[in-house]
Each structure stands twice: as C-alpha cells, then as structure tokens.
Amino acid sequence: MTREEKSIAIQELTGKLAEANIFYVADTSGLNAATTSDLRRACFKAGIKLEVVKNTLLVKAMEASDKNYGDLPSILKGTSAILTSDVANLPAKIIKDFRRKSDKPVLKGAYINEEIYIGDNQLDGLVALKSKEEVIGEIIGLLQSPAKRVLSALLNQFEGEKSE
C-alpha cells in the first residue's frame, strides 16, 4: 500500500468513525472462510456493517477524529474487524450468538454513544443494553399503566351505578 493509498484509507476510516455513534472492534482471526461468510451474512441481515481493518490505519483515523476514543487504540493488535450499527446491543448479540459454535469472534472493545468498553468480559453487559426504542417503549408502558387503572376504576364505578 502506497503512502497515498494509506492516506485515502485513513480519511475514509475517519469519515466512517465520525458517522458512527456505535461500533465494536472484534478479533476474527482463526475463523475459516465458511464461518467468516456466516458471520458476514448474519451481520448483513441484522443491518450491521462488518469490515476488517488494518490496526495502524484505524489508530491514525481515531487520532484524526474529533471524538475521544480513550483506550480503544491500545486494544488494536492482531486481526481487527469493525462492526458498526445503529442499535447499541445488536453487534454484541451477533457476537454472543456466534460464540455458541466457536470461540471467536472475541470482543476487543466498543464505542457506544461516547462510552468506551474494553475487553471481552464486557460482552454480557453489552448484550443487556437496551435500544432507544426499547427504553421508550418501557417508559410509555409505565406512563400508560396508571391511566389504565384510573379508567378501569371509573368504568367499574360507572357500571356499578348503572346496574343499581
């Protein structure tokens, strides 16, 4: 790769990182072609973009970015794949699902809405994260619950008066 090609690749990665509020970095080394293809297919179906990147280029893209990636550059060793998504816990669920059949991919770290998670031990916690839609749904459900009880009580009262 020439210096100019590296510069272009760094600019492209910097742009992708600027657009992404959620991305995971995973180690996919040792996966055979069929398993890698299955992983790519699962990511595609879930709306996750998976891309294998050169660590040095990713570090330079992180350094060129306006965002603070904390210790994420320090985890970039070996084979690294970036999984970008609009849903915070979706890449974690894909990784966890794949780990039922294999010991890879291994979570190196994640960047989720300015929060940084380092290490494979974070995977279960990331799977448990709720999406924005799930949180909104729970809030709406909680808000509706008291109103439903009041309406039910009023209807019971009205029906009780009606039968008398």
mmCIF file of C-alpha atoms in Angstrom:
data_model
loop_
_atom_site.group_PDB
_atom_site.id
_atom_site.type_symbol
_atom_site.label_atom_id
_atom_site.label_comp_id
_atom_site.label_asym_id
_atom_site.label_seq_id
_atom_site.Cartn_x
_atom_site.Cartn_y
_atom_site.Cartn_z
ATOM 1 C CA MET A 1 0.000 0.000 0.000
ATOM 2 C CA THR A 2 1.479 3.323 -1.033
ATOM 3 C CA ARG A 3 1.590 6.350 1.222
ATOM 4 C CA GLU A 4 -1.170 7.991 -0.824
ATOM 5 C CA GLU A 5 -3.390 4.886 -0.580
ATOM 6 C CA LYS A 6 -2.856 4.806 3.191
ATOM 7 C CA SER A 7 -3.782 8.486 3.439
ATOM 8 C CA ILE A 8 -7.008 7.860 1.491
ATOM 9 C CA ALA A 9 -7.827 4.818 3.649
ATOM 10 C CA ILE A 10 -7.282 6.850 6.837
ATOM 11 C CA GLN A 11 -9.564 9.618 5.539
ATOM 12 C CA GLU A 12 -12.273 7.072 4.698
ATOM 13 C CA LEU A 13 -11.984 5.436 8.130
ATOM 14 C CA THR A 14 -12.061 8.839 9.842
ATOM 15 C CA GLY A 15 -15.278 9.639 7.972
ATOM 16 C CA LYS A 16 -16.839 6.301 8.944
ATOM 17 C CA LEU A 17 -15.914 6.817 12.594
ATOM 18 C CA ALA A 18 -17.336 10.353 12.534
ATOM 19 C CA GLU A 19 -20.678 8.993 11.302
ATOM 20 C CA ALA A 20 -20.763 6.056 13.721
ATOM 21 C CA ASN A 21 -22.001 6.546 17.269
ATOM 22 C CA ILE A 22 -21.869 2.789 17.803
ATOM 23 C CA PHE A 23 -19.100 0.445 16.756
ATOM 24 C CA TYR A 24 -17.482 -2.682 18.098
ATOM 25 C CA VAL A 25 -13.957 -3.954 17.489
ATOM 26 C CA ALA A 26 -13.619 -7.738 17.430
ATOM 27 C CA ASP A 27 -10.872 -10.278 16.815
ATOM 28 C CA THR A 28 -11.915 -12.582 13.984
ATOM 29 C CA SER A 29 -8.563 -14.282 13.468
ATOM 30 C CA GLY A 30 -8.677 -18.035 13.038
ATOM 31 C CA LEU A 31 -12.176 -18.128 11.557
ATOM 32 C CA ASN A 32 -12.324 -20.287 8.447
ATOM 33 C CA ALA A 33 -13.849 -18.986 5.222
ATOM 34 C CA ALA A 34 -17.245 -20.600 5.794
ATOM 35 C CA THR A 35 -17.575 -19.248 9.342
ATOM 36 C CA THR A 36 -16.425 -15.785 8.250
ATOM 37 C CA SER A 37 -19.007 -15.862 5.486
ATOM 38 C CA ASP A 38 -21.704 -16.876 8.001
ATOM 39 C CA LEU A 39 -20.661 -14.000 10.269
ATOM 40 C CA ARG A 40 -20.801 -11.504 7.414
ATOM 41 C CA ARG A 41 -24.216 -12.829 6.373
ATOM 42 C CA ALA A 42 -25.589 -12.574 9.932
ATOM 43 C CA CYS A 43 -24.277 -9.023 10.229
ATOM 44 C CA PHE A 44 -25.774 -8.045 6.878
ATOM 45 C CA LYS A 45 -29.196 -9.455 7.847
ATOM 46 C CA ALA A 46 -29.084 -7.508 11.124
ATOM 47 C CA GLY A 47 -28.089 -4.261 9.406
ATOM 48 C CA ILE A 48 -24.551 -4.305 10.806
ATOM 49 C CA LYS A 49 -21.609 -3.310 8.650
ATOM 50 C CA LEU A 50 -18.578 -5.559 9.189
ATOM 51 C CA GLU A 51 -15.197 -4.509 7.881
ATOM 52 C CA VAL A 52 -11.725 -5.913 8.572
ATOM 53 C CA VAL A 53 -9.264 -3.058 9.006
ATOM 54 C CA LYS A 54 -5.562 -2.523 9.468
ATOM 55 C CA ASN A 55 -4.847 -1.590 13.069
ATOM 56 C CA THR A 56 -2.344 1.163 12.267
ATOM 57 C CA LEU A 57 -4.799 2.837 9.891
ATOM 58 C CA LEU A 58 -7.598 2.632 12.444
ATOM 59 C CA VAL A 59 -5.375 4.127 15.159
ATOM 60 C CA LYS A 60 -4.489 7.031 12.864
ATOM 61 C CA ALA A 61 -8.154 7.514 11.967
ATOM 62 C CA MET A 62 -9.040 7.620 15.682
ATOM 63 C CA GLU A 63 -6.278 10.148 16.305
ATOM 64 C CA ALA A 64 -7.537 12.314 13.412
ATOM 65 C CA SER A 65 -11.105 12.226 14.695
ATOM 66 C CA ASP A 66 -12.776 14.869 16.860
ATOM 67 C CA LYS A 67 -14.153 12.159 19.160
ATOM 68 C CA ASN A 68 -12.362 10.800 22.217
ATOM 69 C CA TYR A 69 -11.790 7.054 21.904
ATOM 70 C CA GLY A 70 -9.978 6.702 25.227
ATOM 71 C CA ASP A 71 -8.035 3.427 25.450
ATOM 72 C CA LEU A 72 -9.539 1.866 22.298
ATOM 73 C CA PRO A 73 -6.355 2.388 20.231
ATOM 74 C CA SER A 74 -4.413 0.296 22.781
ATOM 75 C CA ILE A 75 -6.538 -2.811 22.043
ATOM 76 C CA LEU A 76 -5.762 -2.796 18.325
ATOM 77 C CA LYS A 77 -3.456 -5.772 17.994
ATOM 78 C CA GLY A 78 -3.846 -8.826 15.789
ATOM 79 C CA THR A 79 -6.768 -9.060 13.391
ATOM 80 C CA SER A 80 -9.416 -6.403 13.935
ATOM 81 C CA ALA A 81 -12.873 -6.145 12.457
ATOM 82 C CA ILE A 82 -15.181 -3.188 12.987
ATOM 83 C CA LEU A 83 -18.897 -3.816 13.384
ATOM 84 C CA THR A 84 -20.972 -0.628 13.039
ATOM 85 C CA SER A 85 -24.647 -0.478 13.897
ATOM 86 C CA ASP A 86 -27.463 1.908 14.746
ATOM 87 C CA VAL A 87 -28.582 -0.316 17.650
ATOM 88 C CA ALA A 88 -26.247 -0.434 20.647
ATOM 89 C CA ASN A 89 -26.639 -4.093 21.626
ATOM 90 C CA LEU A 90 -27.063 -5.709 18.206
ATOM 91 C CA PRO A 91 -23.353 -6.391 17.458
ATOM 92 C CA ALA A 92 -22.963 -7.866 20.962
ATOM 93 C CA LYS A 93 -25.899 -10.196 20.314
ATOM 94 C CA ILE A 94 -24.387 -11.317 16.990
ATOM 95 C CA ILE A 95 -21.003 -11.966 18.623
ATOM 96 C CA LYS A 96 -22.601 -13.862 21.518
ATOM 97 C CA ASP A 97 -24.713 -15.922 19.122
ATOM 98 C CA PHE A 98 -21.639 -16.845 17.096
ATOM 99 C CA ARG A 99 -19.746 -17.829 20.210
ATOM 100 C CA ARG A 100 -22.171 -20.709 20.754
ATOM 101 C CA LYS A 101 -20.456 -22.526 17.871
ATOM 102 C CA SER A 102 -16.918 -21.162 18.129
ATOM 103 C CA ASP A 103 -14.626 -19.255 20.482
ATOM 104 C CA LYS A 104 -14.443 -16.365 18.002
ATOM 105 C CA PRO A 105 -15.096 -13.525 17.408
ATOM 106 C CA VAL A 106 -13.662 -12.096 20.599
ATOM 107 C CA LEU A 107 -14.766 -8.627 21.649
ATOM 108 C CA LYS A 108 -11.808 -6.285 21.926
ATOM 109 C CA GLY A 109 -13.795 -3.158 22.693
ATOM 110 C CA ALA A 110 -16.757 -0.996 21.822
ATOM 111 C CA TYR A 111 -17.627 2.665 21.411
ATOM 112 C CA ILE A 112 -21.284 3.367 22.180
ATOM 113 C CA ASN A 113 -22.505 6.962 22.278
ATOM 114 C CA GLU A 114 -19.232 8.272 23.722
ATOM 115 C CA GLU A 115 -18.957 5.408 26.235
ATOM 116 C CA ILE A 116 -15.969 3.090 25.885
ATOM 117 C CA TYR A 117 -15.985 -0.599 26.763
ATOM 118 C CA ILE A 118 -12.736 -2.574 26.752
ATOM 119 C CA GLY A 119 -12.408 -6.354 26.848
ATOM 120 C CA ASP A 120 -14.371 -9.488 26.106
ATOM 121 C CA ASN A 121 -15.663 -9.537 29.697
ATOM 122 C CA GLN A 122 -17.956 -6.611 28.710
ATOM 123 C CA LEU A 123 -19.929 -8.744 26.212
ATOM 124 C CA ASP A 124 -22.747 -9.841 28.544
ATOM 125 C CA GLY A 125 -23.275 -6.287 29.738
ATOM 126 C CA LEU A 126 -23.414 -5.008 26.174
ATOM 127 C CA VAL A 127 -25.945 -7.685 25.197
ATOM 128 C CA ALA A 128 -28.148 -6.479 28.070
ATOM 129 C CA LEU A 129 -28.091 -2.851 26.883
ATOM 130 C CA LYS A 130 -31.490 -1.662 25.791
ATOM 131 C CA SER A 131 -32.045 0.080 22.496
ATOM 132 C CA LYS A 132 -33.540 3.547 22.381
ATOM 133 C CA GLU A 133 -36.829 2.073 21.123
ATOM 134 C CA GLU A 134 -36.951 -0.460 23.987
ATOM 135 C CA VAL A 135 -36.402 2.257 26.600
ATOM 136 C CA ILE A 136 -39.071 4.491 25.036
ATOM 137 C CA GLY A 137 -41.489 1.532 24.940
ATOM 138 C CA GLU A 138 -40.905 0.824 28.626
ATOM 139 C CA ILE A 139 -41.453 4.474 29.549
ATOM 140 C CA ILE A 140 -44.690 4.607 27.559
ATOM 141 C CA GLY A 141 -45.844 1.380 29.229
ATOM 142 C CA LEU A 142 -45.097 2.824 32.668
ATOM 143 C CA LEU A 143 -46.929 6.043 31.848
ATOM 144 C CA GLN A 144 -49.958 4.182 30.493
ATOM 145 C CA SER A 145 -50.283 1.864 33.484
ATOM 146 C CA PRO A 146 -51.698 4.422 35.996
ATOM 147 C CA ALA A 147 -54.046 5.857 33.356
ATOM 148 C CA LYS A 148 -55.376 2.377 32.583
ATOM 149 C CA ARG A 149 -56.057 1.739 36.275
ATOM 150 C CA VAL A 150 -57.927 5.036 36.662
ATOM 151 C CA LEU A 151 -60.023 4.316 33.557
ATOM 152 C CA SER A 152 -60.754 0.804 34.759
ATOM 153 C CA ALA A 153 -61.821 2.080 38.177
ATOM 154 C CA LEU A 154 -64.066 4.711 36.567
ATOM 155 C CA LEU A 155 -65.627 2.139 34.241
ATOM 156 C CA ASN A 156 -66.249 -0.241 37.158
ATOM 157 C CA GLN A 157 -67.807 2.603 39.149
ATOM 158 C CA PHE A 158 -69.972 3.628 36.184
ATOM 159 C CA GLU A 159 -71.104 0.035 35.540
ATOM 160 C CA GLY A 160 -71.831 -0.436 39.251
ATOM 161 C CA GLU A 161 -74.062 2.676 39.284
ATOM 162 C CA LYS A 162 -75.740 1.547 36.069
ATOM 163 C CA SER A 163 -76.767 -1.839 37.497
ATOM 164 C CA GLU A 164 -78.285 -0.309 40.663
#
